[in-house]
Coordinates of C-alpha atoms in Angstrom, one line a residue:
M1330 CA 12.6 6.6 -5.6
L1331 CA 13.7 3.4 -4.2
A1332 CA 12.4 2.2 -1.4
S1333 CA 14.9 3.5 1.9
D1334 CA 18.2 2.2 2.2
N1335 CA 18.5 0.5 5.8
T1336 CA 21.0 -1.0 6.1
E1337 CA 20.6 -2.1 10.1
F1338 CA 18.0 -4.8 8.0
G1339 CA 20.0 -5.5 4.9
N1340 CA 17.3 -3.8 2.7
T1341 CA 19.2 -3.2 -0.9
E1342 CA 18.7 -2.0 -3.5
F1343 CA 16.7 -2.3 -6.2
D1344 CA 15.4 -2.2 -9.9
H1345 CA 12.2 -1.6 -9.1
V1346 CA 11.4 2.1 -8.7
L1347 CA 8.4 3.3 -5.8
P1348 CA 7.1 6.2 -4.6
T1349 CA 7.9 7.6 -1.3
G1350 CA 6.2 9.4 1.7
S1351 CA 2.5 8.8 1.9
V1352 CA 2.1 8.1 -1.2
D1353 CA 0.3 4.9 -1.9
I1354 CA 1.6 2.1 -4.0
T1355 CA -0.1 0.0 -6.5
I1356 CA 0.1 -3.3 -7.0
D1357 CA 2.0 -2.8 -9.6
D1358 CA 4.7 -1.2 -6.5
L1359 CA 4.6 -4.3 -4.6
L1360 CA 4.9 -6.7 -7.2
G1361 CA 7.6 -5.2 -8.6
F1362 CA 9.5 -5.2 -5.5
L1363 CA 8.3 -8.9 -4.4
S1364 CA 10.2 -9.9 -7.2
A1365 CA 13.3 -9.3 -6.4
H1366 CA 12.9 -10.8 -3.3
A1367 CA 10.6 -14.0 -4.7
E1368 CA 11.6 -16.2 -1.4
K1369 CA 11.1 -14.2 1.5
A1370 CA 8.2 -14.5 3.7
L1371 CA 6.0 -11.4 3.7
V1372 CA 4.7 -10.1 7.0
F1373 CA 2.8 -7.8 6.5
V1374 CA 1.9 -5.3 9.8
Y1375 CA -1.1 -3.6 11.3
D1376 CA -2.1 -2.0 14.2
G1377 CA 1.2 -2.4 15.6
R1378 CA 1.5 -6.2 14.9
A1379 CA 2.1 -8.8 12.0
V1380 CA 0.0 -11.2 10.5
R1381 CA -0.2 -15.1 12.0
S1382 CA 1.5 -16.5 10.0
G1383 CA -1.7 -18.9 8.8
Y1384 CA -3.1 -15.4 7.6
H1385 CA -5.4 -15.9 4.5
V1386 CA -5.6 -13.8 1.0
T1387 CA -9.3 -14.1 0.2
E1388 CA -10.3 -12.3 -1.8
V1389 CA -8.3 -10.1 -4.4
K1390 CA -11.3 -7.4 -5.5
A1391 CA -11.1 -4.6 -9.0
G1392 CA -12.8 -1.8 -8.5
Q1393 CA -14.0 1.7 -11.2
F1394 CA -15.5 4.1 -8.8
A1395 CA -17.5 7.2 -9.9
A1396 CA -18.4 9.9 -7.0
L1397 CA -19.9 13.1 -6.1
D1398 CA -17.3 14.5 -3.7
C1399 CA -18.9 16.9 -0.3
G1400 CA -18.2 19.8 -2.5
A1401 CA -20.6 18.4 -5.3
N1402 CA -17.4 17.5 -7.6
P1403 CA -17.7 14.5 -9.8
E1404 CA -14.7 12.0 -9.2
S1405 CA -13.6 8.8 -10.4
W1406 CA -10.6 6.3 -9.6
S1407 CA -9.8 2.5 -9.5
E1408 CA -9.5 1.0 -6.3
I1409 CA -7.8 -2.9 -5.8
F1410 CA -9.2 -4.4 -2.6
V1411 CA -6.6 -7.3 -1.0
Q1412 CA -8.6 -9.0 1.4
L1413 CA -6.5 -10.7 4.4
L1414 CA -7.7 -12.9 6.8
D1415 CA -5.7 -13.0 9.8
V1416 CA -5.4 -16.3 11.0
D1417 CA -3.1 -18.9 13.1
E1418 CA -2.9 -22.4 11.1
A1419 CA -0.9 -25.2 12.2
E1420 CA 2.5 -26.0 10.4
R1421 CA 2.2 -23.0 8.4
T1422 CA 5.0 -19.9 7.7
H1423 CA 4.6 -16.8 6.3
M1424 CA 3.6 -16.7 2.0
Q1425 CA 6.4 -16.2 0.4
A1426 CA 6.5 -12.5 -2.0
A1427 CA 6.1 -15.2 -5.0
R1428 CA 2.7 -17.4 -3.4
F1429 CA 0.8 -14.1 -2.9
S1430 CA 2.3 -12.6 -6.6
A1431 CA 1.4 -16.3 -7.5
I1432 CA -2.6 -14.5 -6.4
I1433 CA -2.3 -11.8 -7.9
R1434 CA -1.1 -13.0 -12.2
K1435 CA -4.0 -15.5 -11.9
V1436 CA -6.7 -12.3 -10.1
T1437 CA -5.3 -10.8 -12.7
E1438 CA -5.6 -14.1 -15.6
H1439 CA -9.6 -13.8 -14.5
V1440 CA -10.2 -10.4 -14.0
G1441 CA -8.8 -7.3 -15.3
L1442 CA -6.6 -5.4 -12.8
D1443 CA -5.5 -1.8 -13.0
H1444 CA -2.4 -2.4 -12.2
S1445 CA -2.4 1.5 -11.4
A1446 CA -4.8 1.6 -8.9
K1447 CA -4.9 2.6 -5.9
L1448 CA -4.2 -0.2 -3.4
T1449 CA -6.4 -0.7 -0.3
F1450 CA -5.9 -4.1 2.5
E1451 CA -9.3 -5.2 4.0
V1452 CA -8.1 -7.0 7.1
S1453 CA -10.3 -9.5 9.2
D1454 CA -8.6 -11.8 12.3
G1455 CA -12.3 -13.6 12.2
V1456 CA -13.7 -11.7 14.4
R1457 CA -13.3 -8.2 14.4
P1458 CA -14.9 -6.2 11.9
M1459 CA -12.9 -6.1 8.8
Q1460 CA -10.6 -2.8 9.1
L1461 CA -9.2 -0.9 5.2
Y1462 CA -5.8 -0.7 5.3
S1463 CA -3.5 1.4 2.8
A1464 CA -0.2 0.4 2.1
A1465 CA 3.3 1.4 3.4
V1466 CA 7.2 1.1 0.5
P1467 CA 8.1 -2.6 0.8
E1468 CA 11.0 -3.2 3.3
L1469 CA 13.8 -5.6 4.0
V1470 CA 13.2 -6.1 7.8
A1471 CA 15.0 -10.0 9.3
G1472 CA 15.4 -12.2 6.1
T1473 CA 11.2 -11.0 5.7
V1474 CA 9.4 -8.9 3.6
R1475 CA 7.6 -6.8 5.6
V1476 CA 4.9 -4.3 4.6
D1477 CA 3.3 -1.6 7.4
L1478 CA -0.1 -1.0 6.9
S1479 CA -2.1 2.1 8.4
P1480 CA -5.8 2.7 8.6
R1481 CA -7.0 4.7 5.5
P1482 CA -9.1 7.4 6.9
A1483 CA -11.8 8.8 5.6
S1484 CA -10.5 12.0 3.7
C1485 CA -12.7 15.2 2.3
K1486 CA -11.3 15.7 -1.5
P1487 CA -11.9 19.0 -1.3
R1488 CA -10.1 19.5 1.4
D1489 CA -7.2 18.2 0.3
R1490 CA -6.8 19.9 -2.9
W1491 CA -7.2 23.1 -0.8
L1492 CA -4.5 21.4 1.9
E1493 CA -2.0 20.9 -1.4
E1494 CA -2.2 23.4 -3.4
Q1495 CA -1.2 25.1 0.0
Q1496 CA 1.6 23.5 0.7
K1497 CA 3.0 24.4 -3.0
A1498 CA 1.9 28.2 -2.9
N1499 CA 3.9 28.2 0.5
A1500 CA 6.7 25.8 -1.1
S1501 CA 7.1 28.3 -4.3
C1502 CA 6.9 31.2 -2.3
C1503 CA 10.3 29.8 -0.1
A1504 CA 11.9 28.5 -3.1
P1505 CA 14.9 31.3 -4.1
A1506 CA 14.5 33.8 -6.1
I1507 CA 17.0 34.9 -9.1
D1508 CA 18.9 37.4 -6.5
G1509 CA 19.5 35.4 -3.8
K1510 CA 17.2 36.1 -1.8
T1511 CA 13.8 33.8 -1.1
C1512 CA 9.9 35.4 -0.3
C1513 CA 9.4 34.3 3.3
S1514 CA 13.1 36.6 4.0

């Protein structure tokens, strides 16, 4: 799978394979894309606007979580949090993809990062409270690397698993049968 080939914005294929759809990308997915576009500006877009050119990566955290969900099921996962401070600073431009990658490499030297962990962005303008976002597959837009951030909603894991099972059951039900007919027809 590759990021969409959006020729309107000059998006091109690259070697690193990225997930598509609503799957969370990992830090490896992001870094793989950035490595092919190191000199391009990295622009995060959240709440319908791009981060300002003076934004900072203020913190990168790695967490291992163990929990009990609302259905009394044990859950565990790894998550990486990248904190962005969305500020303007005179004469600064958007961070280059290579600089962001170097920050993550520096963190990796000091903090063990599970590169397959769920990736979450924490964003604040220094006034509003931090908000949590998931990252979409990066794409090239107008000569920059653009990463759309979507608010990370609360989730009921038992309900999510049930919905996933229902979708799989519905998809398999409507698959073509051996005689060319589907079970839905």
